[in-house]
Coordinates of C-alpha atoms in Angstrom, one line a residue:
X936 CA 0.0 0.0 0.0
X937 CA 1.2 3.5 -0.8
X938 CA 2.3 5.9 2.0
X939 CA -0.6 7.4 3.8
X940 CA -1.0 11.2 3.2
X941 CA -1.6 12.9 6.6
X942 CA -2.3 16.5 7.6
X943 CA -1.6 17.9 11.0
X944 CA -4.1 20.3 12.6
X945 CA -2.4 22.9 14.8
X946 CA 0.9 22.2 13.1
X947 CA 2.8 25.1 14.8
X948 CA 2.1 23.9 18.4
X949 CA 4.2 21.7 20.5
X950 CA 2.1 18.6 19.8
X951 CA 1.7 19.6 16.1
X952 CA 5.5 19.7 15.6
X953 CA 5.9 16.4 17.4
X954 CA 3.4 14.8 15.1
X955 CA 5.3 16.1 12.1
X956 CA 8.5 14.6 13.4
X957 CA 6.8 11.3 14.1
X958 CA 5.2 11.0 10.7
X959 CA 8.6 11.8 9.1
X960 CA 10.2 9.0 11.2
X961 CA 7.5 6.4 10.1
X962 CA 9.8 4.7 7.5
X963 CA 7.6 5.6 4.6
X964 CA 4.4 4.4 6.1
X965 CA 3.0 7.9 6.1
X966 CA 4.0 11.4 4.8
X967 CA 3.1 14.9 5.8
X968 CA 0.8 16.2 3.0
X969 CA -0.8 19.2 4.8
X970 CA -0.3 21.5 7.8
X971 CA -3.0 23.7 9.2
X972 CA -3.0 26.6 11.7
X973 CA -5.5 29.1 12.9
X974 CA -6.0 32.4 10.9
X975 CA -3.6 35.0 12.0
X976 CA -0.9 32.6 13.2
X977 CA 2.7 33.7 12.7
X978 CA 3.5 30.3 11.3
X979 CA 1.3 30.7 8.2
X980 CA 3.3 30.3 5.0
X981 CA 6.2 28.6 6.7
X982 CA 7.4 25.2 5.7
X983 CA 6.0 22.7 8.2
X984 CA 9.1 20.5 8.2
X985 CA 11.5 23.4 8.8
X986 CA 9.3 24.6 11.7
X987 CA 9.4 21.1 13.2
X988 CA 13.1 20.8 12.7
X989 CA 13.1 18.0 10.2
X990 CA 14.1 20.0 7.1
X991 CA 12.1 21.4 4.3
X992 CA 9.1 19.2 3.2
X993 CA 7.6 21.5 0.6
X994 CA 4.4 21.7 2.7
X995 CA 3.4 25.2 3.6
X996 CA 1.3 25.9 6.7
X997 CA -2.1 27.2 5.7
X998 CA -5.4 28.3 7.5
X999 CA -7.6 26.6 4.8
X1000 CA -8.5 23.2 6.1
X1001 CA -11.1 22.5 3.4
X1002 CA -8.5 22.6 0.6
X1003 CA -6.1 20.4 2.5
X1004 CA -8.6 17.8 3.8
X1005 CA -9.7 17.2 0.2
X1006 CA -6.2 16.0 -0.7
X1007 CA -5.2 13.7 2.2
X1008 CA -6.0 10.3 3.6
X1009 CA -6.2 11.4 7.2
X1010 CA -5.8 14.2 9.7
X1011 CA -4.1 14.2 13.1
X1012 CA -5.8 16.6 15.5
X1013 CA -4.6 17.7 19.0
X1014 CA -6.3 21.1 19.2
X1015 CA -9.4 22.4 21.0
X1016 CA -13.0 21.0 21.0
X1017 CA -14.5 23.6 18.7
X1018 CA -11.8 23.0 16.1
X1019 CA -12.0 19.2 16.4
X1020 CA -15.8 19.2 15.9
X1021 CA -15.4 21.3 12.8
X1022 CA -12.6 19.2 11.4
X1023 CA -14.7 16.0 12.1
X1024 CA -17.4 17.4 9.8
X1025 CA -14.9 18.1 7.0
X1026 CA -13.4 14.6 7.5
X1027 CA -16.9 13.2 7.1
X1028 CA -17.5 15.0 3.8
X1029 CA -14.1 13.7 2.5
X1030 CA -14.6 10.2 3.9
X1031 CA -11.2 10.1 5.5
X1032 CA -9.5 9.1 8.8
X1033 CA -9.7 11.6 11.7
X1034 CA -7.5 10.9 14.7
X1035 CA -8.6 13.1 17.7
X1036 CA -6.3 13.5 20.7
X1037 CA -8.1 16.7 21.8
X1038 CA -9.7 16.7 25.3
X1039 CA -12.2 18.9 27.2
X1040 CA -15.2 18.2 24.9
X1041 CA -18.7 19.3 25.8
X1042 CA -21.9 17.4 24.9
X1043 CA -22.4 19.5 21.7
X1044 CA -18.9 18.6 20.5
X1045 CA -19.4 14.9 21.3
X1046 CA -22.7 14.9 19.4
X1047 CA -21.0 16.5 16.3
X1048 CA -18.2 14.0 16.3
X1049 CA -20.6 11.1 16.7
X1050 CA -22.6 12.3 13.7
X1051 CA -19.5 12.8 11.6
X1052 CA -18.4 9.2 12.4
X1053 CA -21.3 8.0 10.2
X1054 CA -19.1 8.9 7.3
X1055 CA -15.6 9.3 8.6
X1056 CA -13.3 6.9 10.3
X1057 CA -12.8 8.7 13.7
X1058 CA -10.4 7.4 16.3
X1059 CA -10.8 9.5 19.5
X1060 CA -9.0 9.0 22.8
X1061 CA -8.2 11.2 25.8
X1062 CA -4.7 9.7 25.6
X1063 CA -3.0 8.0 22.6
X1064 CA -0.2 6.2 24.5
X1065 CA 0.0 2.4 24.7
X1066 CA 0.9 2.5 28.4
X1067 CA -2.1 4.6 29.4
X1068 CA -4.6 2.5 27.4
X1069 CA -3.2 -0.6 29.2
X1070 CA -3.7 1.3 32.5
X1071 CA -7.3 2.0 31.5
X1072 CA -7.9 -1.7 30.9
X1073 CA -6.3 -2.7 34.2
X1074 CA -8.2 -0.1 36.1
X1075 CA -11.5 -1.5 34.8
X1076 CA -10.4 -5.0 35.9
X1077 CA -9.3 -4.0 39.3
X1078 CA -12.5 -2.0 39.9
X1079 CA -14.5 -5.0 39.0
X1080 CA -12.5 -7.2 41.4
X1081 CA -12.6 -4.8 44.4
X1082 CA -15.9 -3.8 46.0
X1083 CA -16.9 -0.4 47.3
X1084 CA -14.9 -1.0 50.5
X1085 CA -12.1 0.3 48.3
X1086 CA -12.5 4.1 47.7
X1087 CA -11.3 5.2 44.2
X1088 CA -9.4 8.4 43.7
X1089 CA -7.9 9.5 40.3
X1090 CA -4.9 11.8 40.6
X1091 CA -3.3 13.7 37.7
X1092 CA -0.7 16.3 37.1
X1093 CA 0.2 18.2 33.9
X1094 CA 2.1 21.2 32.8
X1095 CA 1.0 24.7 33.7
X1096 CA -0.3 25.5 30.2
X1097 CA -3.0 22.8 30.1
X1098 CA -6.4 24.4 30.0
X1099 CA -8.9 21.6 30.9
X1100 CA -9.3 19.7 34.1
X1101 CA -9.6 16.9 34.9
X1102 CA -7.5 15.7 32.0
X1103 CA -9.0 13.6 29.3
X1104 CA -6.9 10.7 30.5
X1105 CA -8.2 11.1 34.1
X1106 CA -11.7 11.0 32.8
X1107 CA -10.9 7.8 30.8
X1108 CA -9.6 6.2 34.0
X1109 CA -12.6 7.4 35.9
X1110 CA -14.9 5.9 33.3
X1111 CA -13.0 2.6 33.4
X1112 CA -13.4 2.5 37.1
X1113 CA -17.1 3.2 36.9
X1114 CA -17.6 0.6 34.2
X1115 CA -15.8 -2.0 36.4
X1116 CA -18.1 -1.1 39.3
X1117 CA -21.2 -1.2 37.1
X1118 CA -22.1 2.4 37.9
X1119 CA -22.4 5.7 36.0
X1120 CA -19.5 8.1 36.4
X1121 CA -21.8 11.1 36.1
X1122 CA -23.6 9.9 39.3
X1123 CA -20.5 9.0 41.3
X1124 CA -17.9 11.6 40.2
X1125 CA -16.5 14.1 42.8
X1126 CA -14.5 16.8 41.0
X1127 CA -13.5 19.1 43.9
X1128 CA -13.4 19.3 47.6
X1129 CA -13.2 22.5 49.6
X1130 CA -14.2 23.5 53.1
X1131 CA -16.2 21.4 55.4
X1132 CA -17.3 18.6 53.0
X1133 CA -18.2 15.9 55.4
X1134 CA -17.2 12.3 55.2
X1135 CA -16.5 10.7 51.9
X1136 CA -19.5 9.0 50.4
X1137 CA -19.2 5.3 49.8
X1138 CA -18.8 4.5 46.1
X1139 CA -17.7 8.0 45.0
X1140 CA -14.9 8.2 42.4
X1141 CA -12.8 11.3 43.3
X1142 CA -10.6 13.4 41.1
X1143 CA -7.7 15.5 42.1
X1144 CA -5.9 17.9 39.6
X1145 CA -2.4 19.3 39.9
X1146 CA -0.8 21.8 37.4
X1147 CA 2.8 23.1 37.3
X1148 CA 6.0 23.3 35.4
X1149 CA 6.5 21.3 32.2
X1150 CA 5.0 17.9 33.4
X1151 CA 4.0 15.9 30.3
X1152 CA 1.5 13.8 32.2
X1153 CA 1.3 11.7 35.4
X1154 CA -1.8 9.7 36.3
X1155 CA -2.6 7.4 39.3
X1156 CA -5.7 5.5 40.2
X1157 CA -5.8 4.8 44.0
X1158 CA -7.9 2.1 45.5
X1159 CA -7.9 2.8 49.2
X1160 CA -9.4 0.5 51.9
X1161 CA -8.9 0.1 55.6
X1162 CA -5.3 -1.0 56.1
X1163 CA -4.2 -1.2 52.4
X1164 CA -4.0 0.7 49.1
X1165 CA -3.6 -0.4 45.5
X1166 CA -2.0 2.3 43.3
X1167 CA -1.9 2.0 39.5
X1168 CA 0.3 4.7 37.8
X1169 CA 1.6 5.9 34.5
X1170 CA 4.2 8.6 34.0
X1171 CA 4.8 10.2 30.6
X1172 CA 8.2 11.9 30.2
X1173 CA 8.0 12.5 26.4
X1174 CA 5.0 13.7 24.4
X1175 CA 6.4 11.6 21.5
X1176 CA 4.5 8.7 23.0
X1177 CA 1.2 10.4 22.1
X1178 CA 2.3 11.3 18.6
X1179 CA 3.5 7.7 17.9
X1180 CA 0.1 6.4 19.1
X1181 CA -1.7 8.9 16.9
X1182 CA 0.2 7.8 13.8
X1183 CA -0.4 4.2 14.7
X1184 CA -4.1 4.9 15.0
X1185 CA -4.2 6.7 11.6
X1186 CA -2.5 3.8 9.9
X1187 CA -4.8 1.3 11.6
X1188 CA -7.9 3.3 10.5
X1189 CA -7.0 3.4 6.8
X1190 CA -9.6 1.4 4.9
X1191 CA -11.6 0.6 8.0
X1192 CA -14.7 2.5 7.0
X1193 CA -16.9 4.8 9.0
X1194 CA -17.2 4.5 12.7
X1195 CA -16.2 6.0 16.1
X1196 CA -13.2 4.0 17.5
X1197 CA -10.9 4.3 20.5
X1198 CA -7.2 3.3 21.1
X1199 CA -8.5 0.2 22.7
X1200 CA -9.8 -0.8 19.2
X1201 CA -6.5 0.1 17.7
X1202 CA -4.5 -1.9 20.2
X1203 CA -7.0 -4.8 20.4
X1204 CA -7.4 -4.6 24.2

């Protein structure tokens, strides 16, 4: 099969540049065929490869996604919810693969992406790393095995520039714990504690959020009972793991047909 033509949305950002480098290191499986940035970006008109430090690729950064998406096999998108929802619609019209690593979606964005998946191959995950997705699967199993005598807390830390909380990964872990328990996360989730909160309610799934420095991503799921704790953790030190997962997802999605998939589908777990 010929190399997969990929476009990067948000090409000038830290994650966008990492995606460009990862595609270029894919040994011919994929190639950068488009690079998109927001209107008014200082990166518009620059060569995407030079900006990412891999040398000139002959791909100029543009703010016209419609033109680019018509020419590629897939798009890699780690941006913001409104942009991802818009790109999903364009991907649906073009019948291509859309890999979404964006987090912080609201119900209206989720609905738009679900609708787009009737025509596009959409692979969406709060975290694209292999290790995190294994952690999600293990969390589900542990929550299933341990009853509500074990309190569940999800702890996460990211760099100071992250704008949404809890992180998409923390929510993935919370959802996995809730599924393992056979409950709805929306009914058991506790997002904040402040002041005189009273005793912890049995069966709650708590979230704690830390922000600071340049932390790539650290997540722990704590199962705490009287006299013992089980702690499951993942520490990311290089955002390249997310880019590698995203490229793997795009290659997996080629030829799959329409649908809304996750990294668990890609990894077969």
